[in-house]
JSON list of C-alpha atoms in Angstrom, two decimals:
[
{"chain": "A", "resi": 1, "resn": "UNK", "atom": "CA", "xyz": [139.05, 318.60, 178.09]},
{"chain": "A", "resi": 2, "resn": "UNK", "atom": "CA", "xyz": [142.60, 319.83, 176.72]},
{"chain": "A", "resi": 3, "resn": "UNK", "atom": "CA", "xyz": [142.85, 321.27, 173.50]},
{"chain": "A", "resi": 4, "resn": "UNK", "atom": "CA", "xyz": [144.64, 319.68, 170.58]},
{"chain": "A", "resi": 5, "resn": "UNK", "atom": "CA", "xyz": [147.04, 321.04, 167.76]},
{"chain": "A", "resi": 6, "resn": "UNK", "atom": "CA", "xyz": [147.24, 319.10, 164.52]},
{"chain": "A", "resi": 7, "resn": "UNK", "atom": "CA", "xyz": [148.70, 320.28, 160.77]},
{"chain": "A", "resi": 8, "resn": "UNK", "atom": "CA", "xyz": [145.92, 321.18, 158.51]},
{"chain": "A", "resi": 9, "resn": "UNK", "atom": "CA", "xyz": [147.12, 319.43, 155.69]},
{"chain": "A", "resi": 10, "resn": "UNK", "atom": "CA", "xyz": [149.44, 316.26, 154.82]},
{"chain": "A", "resi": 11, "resn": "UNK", "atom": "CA", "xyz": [149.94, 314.68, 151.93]},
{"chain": "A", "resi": 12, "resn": "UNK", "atom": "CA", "xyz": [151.38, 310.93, 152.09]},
{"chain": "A", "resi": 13, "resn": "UNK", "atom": "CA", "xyz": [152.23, 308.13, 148.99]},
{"chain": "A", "resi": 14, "resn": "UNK", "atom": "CA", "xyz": [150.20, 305.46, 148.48]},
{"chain": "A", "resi": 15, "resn": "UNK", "atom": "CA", "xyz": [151.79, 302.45, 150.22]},
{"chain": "A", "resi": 16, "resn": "UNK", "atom": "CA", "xyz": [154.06, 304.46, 152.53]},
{"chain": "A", "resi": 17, "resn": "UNK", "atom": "CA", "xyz": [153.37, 304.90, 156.39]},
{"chain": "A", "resi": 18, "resn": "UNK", "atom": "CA", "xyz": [151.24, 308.25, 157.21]},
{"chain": "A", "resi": 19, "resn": "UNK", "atom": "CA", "xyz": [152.53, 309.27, 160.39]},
{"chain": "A", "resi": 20, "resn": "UNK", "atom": "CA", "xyz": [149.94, 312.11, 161.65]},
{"chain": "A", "resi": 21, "resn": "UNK", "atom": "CA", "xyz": [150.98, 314.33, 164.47]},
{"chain": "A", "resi": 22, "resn": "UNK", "atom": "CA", "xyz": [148.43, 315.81, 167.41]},
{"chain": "A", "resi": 23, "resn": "UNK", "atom": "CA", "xyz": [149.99, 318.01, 170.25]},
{"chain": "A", "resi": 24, "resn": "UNK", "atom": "CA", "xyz": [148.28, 318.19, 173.88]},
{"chain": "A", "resi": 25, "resn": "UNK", "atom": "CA", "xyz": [150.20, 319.77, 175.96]},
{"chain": "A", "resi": 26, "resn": "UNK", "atom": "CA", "xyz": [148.01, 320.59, 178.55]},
{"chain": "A", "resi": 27, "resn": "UNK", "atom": "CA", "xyz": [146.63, 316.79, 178.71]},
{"chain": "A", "resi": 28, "resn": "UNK", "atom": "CA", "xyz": [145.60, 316.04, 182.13]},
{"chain": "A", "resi": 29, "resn": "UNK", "atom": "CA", "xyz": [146.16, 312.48, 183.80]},
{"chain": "A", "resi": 30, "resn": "UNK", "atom": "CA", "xyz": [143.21, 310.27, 183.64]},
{"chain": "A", "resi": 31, "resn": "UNK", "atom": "CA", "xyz": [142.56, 312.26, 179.79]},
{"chain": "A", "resi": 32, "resn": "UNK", "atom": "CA", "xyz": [142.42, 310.00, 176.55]},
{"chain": "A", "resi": 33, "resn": "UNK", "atom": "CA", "xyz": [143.28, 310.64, 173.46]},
{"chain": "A", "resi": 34, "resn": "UNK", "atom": "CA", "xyz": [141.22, 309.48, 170.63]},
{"chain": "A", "resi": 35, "resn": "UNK", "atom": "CA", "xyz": [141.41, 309.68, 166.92]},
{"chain": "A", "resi": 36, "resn": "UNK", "atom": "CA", "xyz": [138.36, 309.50, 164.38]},
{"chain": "A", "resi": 37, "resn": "UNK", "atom": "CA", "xyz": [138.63, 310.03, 160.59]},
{"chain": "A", "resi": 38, "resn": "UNK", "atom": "CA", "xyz": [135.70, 311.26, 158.54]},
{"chain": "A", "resi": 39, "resn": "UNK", "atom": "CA", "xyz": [136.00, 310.30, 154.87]},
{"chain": "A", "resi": 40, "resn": "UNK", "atom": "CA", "xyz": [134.17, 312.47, 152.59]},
{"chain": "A", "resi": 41, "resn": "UNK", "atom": "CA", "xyz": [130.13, 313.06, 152.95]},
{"chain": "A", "resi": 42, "resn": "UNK", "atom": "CA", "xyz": [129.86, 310.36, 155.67]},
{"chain": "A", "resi": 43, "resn": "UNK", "atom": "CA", "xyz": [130.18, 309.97, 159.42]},
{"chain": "A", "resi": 44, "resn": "UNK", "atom": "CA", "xyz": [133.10, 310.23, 161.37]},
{"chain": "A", "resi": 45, "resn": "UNK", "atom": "CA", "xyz": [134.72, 306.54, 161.92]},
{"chain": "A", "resi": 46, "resn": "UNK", "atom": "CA", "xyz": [136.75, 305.42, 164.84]},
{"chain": "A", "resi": 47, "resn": "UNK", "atom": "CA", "xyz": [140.16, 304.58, 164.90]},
{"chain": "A", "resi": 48, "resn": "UNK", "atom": "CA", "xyz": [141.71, 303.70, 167.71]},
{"chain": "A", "resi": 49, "resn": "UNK", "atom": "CA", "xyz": [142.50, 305.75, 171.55]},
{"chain": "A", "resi": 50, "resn": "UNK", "atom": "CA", "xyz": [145.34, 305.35, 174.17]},
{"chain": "A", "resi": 51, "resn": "UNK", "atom": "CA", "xyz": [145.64, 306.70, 177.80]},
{"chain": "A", "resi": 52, "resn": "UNK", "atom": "CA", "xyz": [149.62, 306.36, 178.00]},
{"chain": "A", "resi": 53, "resn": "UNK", "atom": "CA", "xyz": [150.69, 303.40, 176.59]},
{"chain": "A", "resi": 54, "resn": "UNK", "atom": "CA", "xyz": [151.05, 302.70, 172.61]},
{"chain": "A", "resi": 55, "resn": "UNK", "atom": "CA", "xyz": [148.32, 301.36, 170.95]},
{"chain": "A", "resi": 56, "resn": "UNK", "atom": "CA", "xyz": [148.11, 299.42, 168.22]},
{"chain": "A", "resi": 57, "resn": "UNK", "atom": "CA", "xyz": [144.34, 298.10, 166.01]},
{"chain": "A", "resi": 58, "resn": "UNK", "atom": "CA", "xyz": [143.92, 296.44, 162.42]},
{"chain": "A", "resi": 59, "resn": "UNK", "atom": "CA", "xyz": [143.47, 300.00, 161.64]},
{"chain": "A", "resi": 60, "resn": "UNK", "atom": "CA", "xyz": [146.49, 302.08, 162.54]},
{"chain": "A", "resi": 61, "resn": "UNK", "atom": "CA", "xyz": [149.23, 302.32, 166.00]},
{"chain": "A", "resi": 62, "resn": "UNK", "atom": "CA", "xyz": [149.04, 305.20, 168.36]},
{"chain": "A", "resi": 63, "resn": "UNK", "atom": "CA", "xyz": [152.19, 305.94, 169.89]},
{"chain": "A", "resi": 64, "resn": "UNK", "atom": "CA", "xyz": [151.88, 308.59, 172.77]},
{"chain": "A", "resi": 65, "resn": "UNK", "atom": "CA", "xyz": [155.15, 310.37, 173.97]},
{"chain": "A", "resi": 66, "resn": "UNK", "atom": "CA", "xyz": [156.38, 309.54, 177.76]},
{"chain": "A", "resi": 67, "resn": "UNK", "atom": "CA", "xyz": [155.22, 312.80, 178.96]},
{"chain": "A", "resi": 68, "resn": "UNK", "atom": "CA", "xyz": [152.05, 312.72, 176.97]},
{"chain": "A", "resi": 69, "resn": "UNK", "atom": "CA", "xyz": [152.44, 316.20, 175.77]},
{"chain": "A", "resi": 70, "resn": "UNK", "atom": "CA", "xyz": [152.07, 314.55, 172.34]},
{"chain": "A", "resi": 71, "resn": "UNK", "atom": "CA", "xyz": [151.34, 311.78, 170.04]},
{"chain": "A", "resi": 72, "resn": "UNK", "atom": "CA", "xyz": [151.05, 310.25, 166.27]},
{"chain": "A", "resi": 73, "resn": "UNK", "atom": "CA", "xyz": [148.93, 308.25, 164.67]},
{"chain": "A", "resi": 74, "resn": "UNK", "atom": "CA", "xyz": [150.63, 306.00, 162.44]},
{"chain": "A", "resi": 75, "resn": "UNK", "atom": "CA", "xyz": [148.57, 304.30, 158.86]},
{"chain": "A", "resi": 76, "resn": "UNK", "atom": "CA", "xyz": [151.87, 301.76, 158.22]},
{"chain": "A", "resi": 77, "resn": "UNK", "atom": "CA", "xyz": [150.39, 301.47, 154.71]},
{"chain": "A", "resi": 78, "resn": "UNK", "atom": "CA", "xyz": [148.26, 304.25, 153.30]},
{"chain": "A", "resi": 79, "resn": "UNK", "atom": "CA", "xyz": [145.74, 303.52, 150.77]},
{"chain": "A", "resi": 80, "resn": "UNK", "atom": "CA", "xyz": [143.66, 306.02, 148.33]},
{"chain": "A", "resi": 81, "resn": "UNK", "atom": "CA", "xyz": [140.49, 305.16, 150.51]},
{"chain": "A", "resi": 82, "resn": "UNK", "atom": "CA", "xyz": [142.32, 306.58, 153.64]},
{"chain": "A", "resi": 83, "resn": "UNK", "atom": "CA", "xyz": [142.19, 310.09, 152.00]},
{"chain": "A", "resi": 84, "resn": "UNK", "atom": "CA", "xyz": [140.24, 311.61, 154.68]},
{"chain": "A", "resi": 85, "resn": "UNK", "atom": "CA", "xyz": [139.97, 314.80, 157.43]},
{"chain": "A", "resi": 86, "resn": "UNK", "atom": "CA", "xyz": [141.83, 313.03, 160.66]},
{"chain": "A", "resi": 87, "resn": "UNK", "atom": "CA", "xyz": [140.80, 314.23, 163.92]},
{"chain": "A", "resi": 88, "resn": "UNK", "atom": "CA", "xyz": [142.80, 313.94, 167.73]},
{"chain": "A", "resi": 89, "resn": "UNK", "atom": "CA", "xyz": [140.48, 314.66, 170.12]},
{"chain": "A", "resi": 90, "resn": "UNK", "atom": "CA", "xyz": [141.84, 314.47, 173.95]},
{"chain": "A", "resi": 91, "resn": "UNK", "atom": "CA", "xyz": [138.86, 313.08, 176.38]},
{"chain": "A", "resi": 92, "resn": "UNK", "atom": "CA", "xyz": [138.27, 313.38, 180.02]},
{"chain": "A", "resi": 93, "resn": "UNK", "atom": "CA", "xyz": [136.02, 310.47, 181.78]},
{"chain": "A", "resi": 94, "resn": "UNK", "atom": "CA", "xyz": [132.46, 310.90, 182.54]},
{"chain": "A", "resi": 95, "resn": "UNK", "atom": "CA", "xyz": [132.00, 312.90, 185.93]},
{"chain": "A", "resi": 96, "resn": "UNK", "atom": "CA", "xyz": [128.36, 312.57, 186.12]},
{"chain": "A", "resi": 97, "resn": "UNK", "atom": "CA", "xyz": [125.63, 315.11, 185.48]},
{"chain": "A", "resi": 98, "resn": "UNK", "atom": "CA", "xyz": [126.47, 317.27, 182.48]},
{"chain": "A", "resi": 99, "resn": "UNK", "atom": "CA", "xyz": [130.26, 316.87, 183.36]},
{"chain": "A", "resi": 100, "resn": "UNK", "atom": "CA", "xyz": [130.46, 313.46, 180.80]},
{"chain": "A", "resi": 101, "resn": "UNK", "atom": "CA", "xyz": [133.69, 313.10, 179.00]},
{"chain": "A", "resi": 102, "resn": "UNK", "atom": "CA", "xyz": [132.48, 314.39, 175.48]},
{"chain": "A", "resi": 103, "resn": "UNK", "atom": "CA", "xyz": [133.96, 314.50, 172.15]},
{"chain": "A", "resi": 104, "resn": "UNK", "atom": "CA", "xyz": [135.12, 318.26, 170.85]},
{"chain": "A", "resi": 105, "resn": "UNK", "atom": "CA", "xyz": [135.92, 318.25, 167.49]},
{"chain": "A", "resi": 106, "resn": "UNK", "atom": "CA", "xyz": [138.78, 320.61, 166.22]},
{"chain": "A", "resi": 107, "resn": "UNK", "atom": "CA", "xyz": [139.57, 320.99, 162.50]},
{"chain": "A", "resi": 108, "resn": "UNK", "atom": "CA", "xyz": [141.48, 317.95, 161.96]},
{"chain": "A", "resi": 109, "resn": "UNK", "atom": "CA", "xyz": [144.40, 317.22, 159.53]},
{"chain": "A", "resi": 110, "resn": "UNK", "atom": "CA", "xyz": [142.99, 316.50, 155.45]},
{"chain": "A", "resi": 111, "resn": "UNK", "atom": "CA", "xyz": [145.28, 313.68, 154.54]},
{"chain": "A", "resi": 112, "resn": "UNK", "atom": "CA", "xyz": [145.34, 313.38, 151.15]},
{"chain": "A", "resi": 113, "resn": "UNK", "atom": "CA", "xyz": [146.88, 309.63, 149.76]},
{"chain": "A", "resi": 114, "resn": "UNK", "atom": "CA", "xyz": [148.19, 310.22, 146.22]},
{"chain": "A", "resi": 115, "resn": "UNK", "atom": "CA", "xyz": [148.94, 307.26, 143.99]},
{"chain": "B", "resi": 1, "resn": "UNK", "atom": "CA", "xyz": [130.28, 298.22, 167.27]},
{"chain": "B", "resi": 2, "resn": "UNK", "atom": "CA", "xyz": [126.79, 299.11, 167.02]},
{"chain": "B", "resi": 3, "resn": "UNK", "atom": "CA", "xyz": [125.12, 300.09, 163.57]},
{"chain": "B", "resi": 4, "resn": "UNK", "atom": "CA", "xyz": [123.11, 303.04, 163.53]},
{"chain": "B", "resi": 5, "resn": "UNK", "atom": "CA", "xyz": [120.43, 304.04, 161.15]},
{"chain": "B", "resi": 6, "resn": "UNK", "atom": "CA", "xyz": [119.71, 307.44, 160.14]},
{"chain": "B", "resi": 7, "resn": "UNK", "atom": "CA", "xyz": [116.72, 308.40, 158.24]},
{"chain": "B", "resi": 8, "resn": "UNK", "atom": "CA", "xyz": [116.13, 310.61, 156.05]},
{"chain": "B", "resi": 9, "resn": "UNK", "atom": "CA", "xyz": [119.65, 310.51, 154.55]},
{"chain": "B", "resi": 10, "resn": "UNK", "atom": "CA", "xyz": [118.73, 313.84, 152.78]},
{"chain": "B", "resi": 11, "resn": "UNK", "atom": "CA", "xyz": [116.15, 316.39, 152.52]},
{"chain": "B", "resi": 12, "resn": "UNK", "atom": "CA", "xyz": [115.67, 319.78, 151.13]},
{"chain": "B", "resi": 13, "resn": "UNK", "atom": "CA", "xyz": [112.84, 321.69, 153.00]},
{"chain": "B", "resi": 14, "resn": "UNK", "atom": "CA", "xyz": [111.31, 325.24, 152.96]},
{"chain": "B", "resi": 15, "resn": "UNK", "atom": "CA", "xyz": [112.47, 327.80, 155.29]},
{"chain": "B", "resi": 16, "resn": "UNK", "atom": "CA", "xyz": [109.92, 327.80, 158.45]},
{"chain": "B", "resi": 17, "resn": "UNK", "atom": "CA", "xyz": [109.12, 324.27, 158.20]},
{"chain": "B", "resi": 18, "resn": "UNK", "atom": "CA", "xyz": [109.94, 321.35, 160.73]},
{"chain": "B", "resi": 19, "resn": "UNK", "atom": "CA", "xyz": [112.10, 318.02, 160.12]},
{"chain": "B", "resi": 20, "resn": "UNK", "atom": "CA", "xyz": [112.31, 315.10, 162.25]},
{"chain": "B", "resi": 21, "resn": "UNK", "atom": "CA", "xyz": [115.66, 313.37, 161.82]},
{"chain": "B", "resi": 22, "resn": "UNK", "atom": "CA", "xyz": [115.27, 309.24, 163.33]},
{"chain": "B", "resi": 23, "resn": "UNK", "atom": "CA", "xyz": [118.51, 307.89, 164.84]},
{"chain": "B", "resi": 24, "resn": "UNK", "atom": "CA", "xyz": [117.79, 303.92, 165.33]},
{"chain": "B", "resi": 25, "resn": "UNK", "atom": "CA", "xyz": [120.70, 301.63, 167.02]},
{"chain": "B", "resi": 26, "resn": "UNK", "atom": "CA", "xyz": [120.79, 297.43, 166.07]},
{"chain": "B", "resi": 27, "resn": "UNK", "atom": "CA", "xyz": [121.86, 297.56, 170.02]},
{"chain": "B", "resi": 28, "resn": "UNK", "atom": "CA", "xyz": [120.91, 299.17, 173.81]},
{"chain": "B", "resi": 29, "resn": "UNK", "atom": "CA", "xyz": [123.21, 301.82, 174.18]},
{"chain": "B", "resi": 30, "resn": "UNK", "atom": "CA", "xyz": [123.93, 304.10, 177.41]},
{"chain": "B", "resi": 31, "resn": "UNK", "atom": "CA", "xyz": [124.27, 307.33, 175.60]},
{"chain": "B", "resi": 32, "resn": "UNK", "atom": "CA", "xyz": [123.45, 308.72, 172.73]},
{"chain": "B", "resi": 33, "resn": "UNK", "atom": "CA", "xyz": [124.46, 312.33, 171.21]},
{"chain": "B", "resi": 34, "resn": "UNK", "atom": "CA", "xyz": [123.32, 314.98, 168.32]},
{"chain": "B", "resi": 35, "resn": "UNK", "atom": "CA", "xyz": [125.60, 316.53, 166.30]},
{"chain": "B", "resi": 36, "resn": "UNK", "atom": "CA", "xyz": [125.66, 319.19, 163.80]},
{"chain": "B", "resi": 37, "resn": "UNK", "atom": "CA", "xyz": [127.97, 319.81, 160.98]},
{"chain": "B", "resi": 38, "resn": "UNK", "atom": "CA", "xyz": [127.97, 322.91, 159.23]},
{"chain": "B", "resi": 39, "resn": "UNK", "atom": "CA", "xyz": [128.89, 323.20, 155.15]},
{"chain": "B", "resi": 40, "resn": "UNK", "atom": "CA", "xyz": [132.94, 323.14, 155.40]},
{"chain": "B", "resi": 41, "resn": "UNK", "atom": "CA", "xyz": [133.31, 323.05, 159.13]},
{"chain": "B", "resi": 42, "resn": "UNK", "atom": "CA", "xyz": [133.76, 320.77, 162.02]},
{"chain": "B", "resi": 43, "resn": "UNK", "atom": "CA", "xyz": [131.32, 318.97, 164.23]},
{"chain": "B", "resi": 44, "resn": "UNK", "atom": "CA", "xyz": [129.69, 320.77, 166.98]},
{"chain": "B", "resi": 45, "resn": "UNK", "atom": "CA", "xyz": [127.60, 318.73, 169.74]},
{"chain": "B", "resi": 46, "resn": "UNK", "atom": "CA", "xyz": [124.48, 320.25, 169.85]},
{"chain": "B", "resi": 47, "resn": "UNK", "atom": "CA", "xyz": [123.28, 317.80, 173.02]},
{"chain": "B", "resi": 48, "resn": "UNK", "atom": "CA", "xyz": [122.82, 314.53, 174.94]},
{"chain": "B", "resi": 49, "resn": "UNK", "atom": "CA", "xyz": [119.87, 312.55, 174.50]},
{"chain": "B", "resi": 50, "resn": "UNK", "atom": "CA", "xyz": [118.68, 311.31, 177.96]},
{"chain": "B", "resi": 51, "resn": "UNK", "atom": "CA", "xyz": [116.39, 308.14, 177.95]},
{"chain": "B", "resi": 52, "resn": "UNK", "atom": "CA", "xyz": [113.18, 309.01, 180.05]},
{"chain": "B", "resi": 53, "resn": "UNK", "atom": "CA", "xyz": [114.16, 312.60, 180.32]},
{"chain": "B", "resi": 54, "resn": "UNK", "atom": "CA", "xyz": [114.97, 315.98, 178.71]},
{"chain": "B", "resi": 55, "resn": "UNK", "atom": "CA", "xyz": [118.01, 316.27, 176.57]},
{"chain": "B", "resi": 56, "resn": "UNK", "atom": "CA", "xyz": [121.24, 317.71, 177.80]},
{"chain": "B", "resi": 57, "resn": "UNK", "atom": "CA", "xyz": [121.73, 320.99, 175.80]},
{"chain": "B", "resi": 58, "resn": "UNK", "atom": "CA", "xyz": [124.89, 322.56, 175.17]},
{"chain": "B", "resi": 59, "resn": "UNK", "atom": "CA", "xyz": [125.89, 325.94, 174.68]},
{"chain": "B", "resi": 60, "resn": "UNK", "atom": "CA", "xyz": [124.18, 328.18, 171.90]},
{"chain": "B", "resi": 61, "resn": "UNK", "atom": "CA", "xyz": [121.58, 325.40, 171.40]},
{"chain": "B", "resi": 62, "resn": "UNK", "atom": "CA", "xyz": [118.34, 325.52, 173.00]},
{"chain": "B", "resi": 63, "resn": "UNK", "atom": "CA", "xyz": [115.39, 323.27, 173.32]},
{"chain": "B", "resi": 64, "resn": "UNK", "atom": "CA", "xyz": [112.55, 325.04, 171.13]},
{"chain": "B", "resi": 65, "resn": "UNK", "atom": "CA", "xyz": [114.81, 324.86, 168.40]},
{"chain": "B", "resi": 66, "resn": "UNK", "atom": "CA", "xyz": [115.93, 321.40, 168.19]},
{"chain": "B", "resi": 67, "resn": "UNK", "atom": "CA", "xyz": [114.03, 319.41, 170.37]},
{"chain": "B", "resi": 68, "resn": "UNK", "atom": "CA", "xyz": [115.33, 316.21, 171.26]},
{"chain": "B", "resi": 69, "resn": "UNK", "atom": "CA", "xyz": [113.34, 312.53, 172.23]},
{"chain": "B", "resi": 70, "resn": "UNK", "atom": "CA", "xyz": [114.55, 309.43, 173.35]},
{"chain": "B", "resi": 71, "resn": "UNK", "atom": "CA", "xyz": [111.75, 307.07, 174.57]},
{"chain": "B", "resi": 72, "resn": "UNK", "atom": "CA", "xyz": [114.11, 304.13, 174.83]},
{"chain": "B", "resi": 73, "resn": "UNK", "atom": "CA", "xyz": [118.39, 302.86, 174.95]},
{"chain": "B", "resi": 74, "resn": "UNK", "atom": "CA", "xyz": [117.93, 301.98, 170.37]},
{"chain": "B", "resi": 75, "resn": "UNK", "atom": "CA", "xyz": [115.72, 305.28, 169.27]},
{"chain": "B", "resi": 76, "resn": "UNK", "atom": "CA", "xyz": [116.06, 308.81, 169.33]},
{"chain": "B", "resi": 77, "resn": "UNK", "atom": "CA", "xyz": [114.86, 311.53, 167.46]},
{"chain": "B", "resi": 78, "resn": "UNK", "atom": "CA", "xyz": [115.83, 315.25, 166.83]},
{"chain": "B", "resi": 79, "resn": "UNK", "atom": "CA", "xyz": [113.74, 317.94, 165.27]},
{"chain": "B", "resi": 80, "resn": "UNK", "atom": "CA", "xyz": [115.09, 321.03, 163.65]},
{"chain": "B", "resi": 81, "resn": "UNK", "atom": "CA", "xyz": [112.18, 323.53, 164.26]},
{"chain": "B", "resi": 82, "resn": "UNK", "atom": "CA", "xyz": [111.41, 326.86, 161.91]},
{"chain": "B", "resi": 83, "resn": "UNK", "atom": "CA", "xyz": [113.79, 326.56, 159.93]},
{"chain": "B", "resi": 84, "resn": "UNK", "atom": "CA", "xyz": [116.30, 329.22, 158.10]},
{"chain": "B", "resi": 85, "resn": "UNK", "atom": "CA", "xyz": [118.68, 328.51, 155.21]},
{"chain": "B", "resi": 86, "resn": "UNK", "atom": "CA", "xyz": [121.26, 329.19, 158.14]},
{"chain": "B", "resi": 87, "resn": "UNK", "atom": "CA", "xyz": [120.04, 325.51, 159.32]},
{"chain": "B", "resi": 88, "resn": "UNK", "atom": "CA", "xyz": [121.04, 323.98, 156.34]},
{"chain": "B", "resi": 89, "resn": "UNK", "atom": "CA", "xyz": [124.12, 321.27, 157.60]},
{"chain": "B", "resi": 90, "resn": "UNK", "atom": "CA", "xyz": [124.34, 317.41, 158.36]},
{"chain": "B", "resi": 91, "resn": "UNK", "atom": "CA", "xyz": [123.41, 316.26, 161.47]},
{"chain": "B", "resi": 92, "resn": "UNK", "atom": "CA", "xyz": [124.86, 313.16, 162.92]},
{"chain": "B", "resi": 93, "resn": "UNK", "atom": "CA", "xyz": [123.67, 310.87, 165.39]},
{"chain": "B", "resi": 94, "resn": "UNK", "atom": "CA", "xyz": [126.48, 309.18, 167.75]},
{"chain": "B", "resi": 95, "resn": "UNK", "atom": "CA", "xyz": [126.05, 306.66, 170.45]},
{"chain": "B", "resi": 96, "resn": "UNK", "atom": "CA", "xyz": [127.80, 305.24, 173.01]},
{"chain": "B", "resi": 97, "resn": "UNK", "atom": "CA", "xyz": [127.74, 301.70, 174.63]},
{"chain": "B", "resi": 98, "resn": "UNK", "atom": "CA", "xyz": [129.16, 303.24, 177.90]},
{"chain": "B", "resi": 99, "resn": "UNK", "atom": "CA", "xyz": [129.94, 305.83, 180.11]},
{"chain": "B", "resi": 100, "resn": "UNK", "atom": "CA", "xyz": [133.70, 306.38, 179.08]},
{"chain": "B", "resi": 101, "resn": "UNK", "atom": "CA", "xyz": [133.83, 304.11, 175.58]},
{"chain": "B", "resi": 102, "resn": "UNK", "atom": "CA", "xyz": [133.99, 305.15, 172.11]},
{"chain": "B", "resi": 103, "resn": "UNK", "atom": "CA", "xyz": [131.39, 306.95, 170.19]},
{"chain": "B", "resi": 104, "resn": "UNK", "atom": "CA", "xyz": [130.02, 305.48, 166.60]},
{"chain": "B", "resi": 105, "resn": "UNK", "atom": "CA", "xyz": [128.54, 308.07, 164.65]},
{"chain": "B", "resi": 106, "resn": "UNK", "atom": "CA", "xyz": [125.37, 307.46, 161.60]},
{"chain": "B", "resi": 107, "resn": "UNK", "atom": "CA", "xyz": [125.98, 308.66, 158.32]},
{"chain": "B", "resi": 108, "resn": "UNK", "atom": "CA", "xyz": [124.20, 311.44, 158.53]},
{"chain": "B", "resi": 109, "resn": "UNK", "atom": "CA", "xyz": [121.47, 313.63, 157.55]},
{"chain": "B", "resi": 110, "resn": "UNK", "atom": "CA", "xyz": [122.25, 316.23, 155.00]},
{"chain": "B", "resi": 111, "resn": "UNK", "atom": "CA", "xyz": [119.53, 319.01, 155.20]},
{"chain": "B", "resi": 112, "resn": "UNK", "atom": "CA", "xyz": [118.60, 322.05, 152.48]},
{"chain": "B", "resi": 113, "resn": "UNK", "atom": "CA", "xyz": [116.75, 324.69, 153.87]},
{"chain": "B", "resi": 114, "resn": "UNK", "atom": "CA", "xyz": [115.86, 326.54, 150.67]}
]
């Protein structure tokens, strides 16, 4: 699976849009990208993934660029509780045997929502 | 999504002793996974928990260590065996309804090898 590049740290305002970048340039075709968010001392929550098309959930819109190189998650209105380490993770499909698409976790972006 | 259970939530246990950690899901699910989580760092995939057979290990993990069970698609269960202080982390259970969906993760078990 390709490797992802995100900021270690952004800050955003509470009630502003957090617009949290991910680059993966090396993305192959039939690769998703995902994004999770793990909020302090629990486990890692799901937020919404995209193949090549923008996505959008209750939670937050994914827009991926035409050549897929990169994308951004987008929280239109940031709240304290979404102070949290933000991860892109870029996916292959399952190939069978031990060749499944798995999840590798980088180090992830801390967003930190400030009032 | 499917709601997992993870018991214990916490323990504290003395070095060169065993712990079982439970992973139960509310629903059948095709795959199901074993994390580990070390004190400041990311999440590592320790392996694959195959119904009916042995787990899928990856790198730098091996079986006598942290052996993994998974009699049926809701229950799995992974031990961390002998442990050292260098053991102490959370370990997460994740689980997947398919092949190529997304992965829900437990809360976690936060371990203290002391």
């Amino acid at each position: 699976d390709a490797k992802t590049t995100q900021p270690t740290s952004m800050d955003c305002a509470e009630g502003r849009a957090a617009n949290l970048p991910c680059n993966h340039s090396t993305i192959s075709g039939n690769e998703y990208v995902y994004w999770y968010r793990q909020i302090h001392s629990q486990g890692p929550q799901y937020i919404i993934h995209g193949l090549k098309n923008n996505e959008t959930n209750e939670m937050a819109s994914l827009i991926i660029t035409e050549d897929r190189k990169s994308s951004t998650l987008i929280l239109p209105h940031a709240t304290l509780r979404d102070t949290a380490v933000y991860y892109c993770i870029v996916r292959g499909p399952y190939a069978g045997g031990t060749s499944y698409g798995k999840l590798t976790f980088g180090q992830g972006t801390i967003l930190t929502v400030h009032p | 999504s499917a709601v997992i259970s993870q018991k214990p939530s916490r323990d504290i246990c003395q070095r060169g002793t065993s712990l079982t950690i439970q992973c139960q899901v509310d629903s059948q699910v095709t795959m199901m996974f074993w994390y580990r989580q070390q004190p400041g760092q990311s999440l590592t995939l320790i392996a694959t928990a195959n119904q009916g057979s042995e787990a899928t290990y990856e790198s730098g993990f091996v079986i006598d260590k942290f052996p993994i069970s998974r009699p049926n698609l809701t229950f799995s269960t992974l031990t961390v065996s002998n442990m050292s202080p260098e053991d102490s982390s959370i370990y997460l259970c994740s689980v997947q309804q398919g092949m190529n969906t997304e992965a829900f993760f437990g809360q976690g078990t936060r371990l203290t090898v002391v």
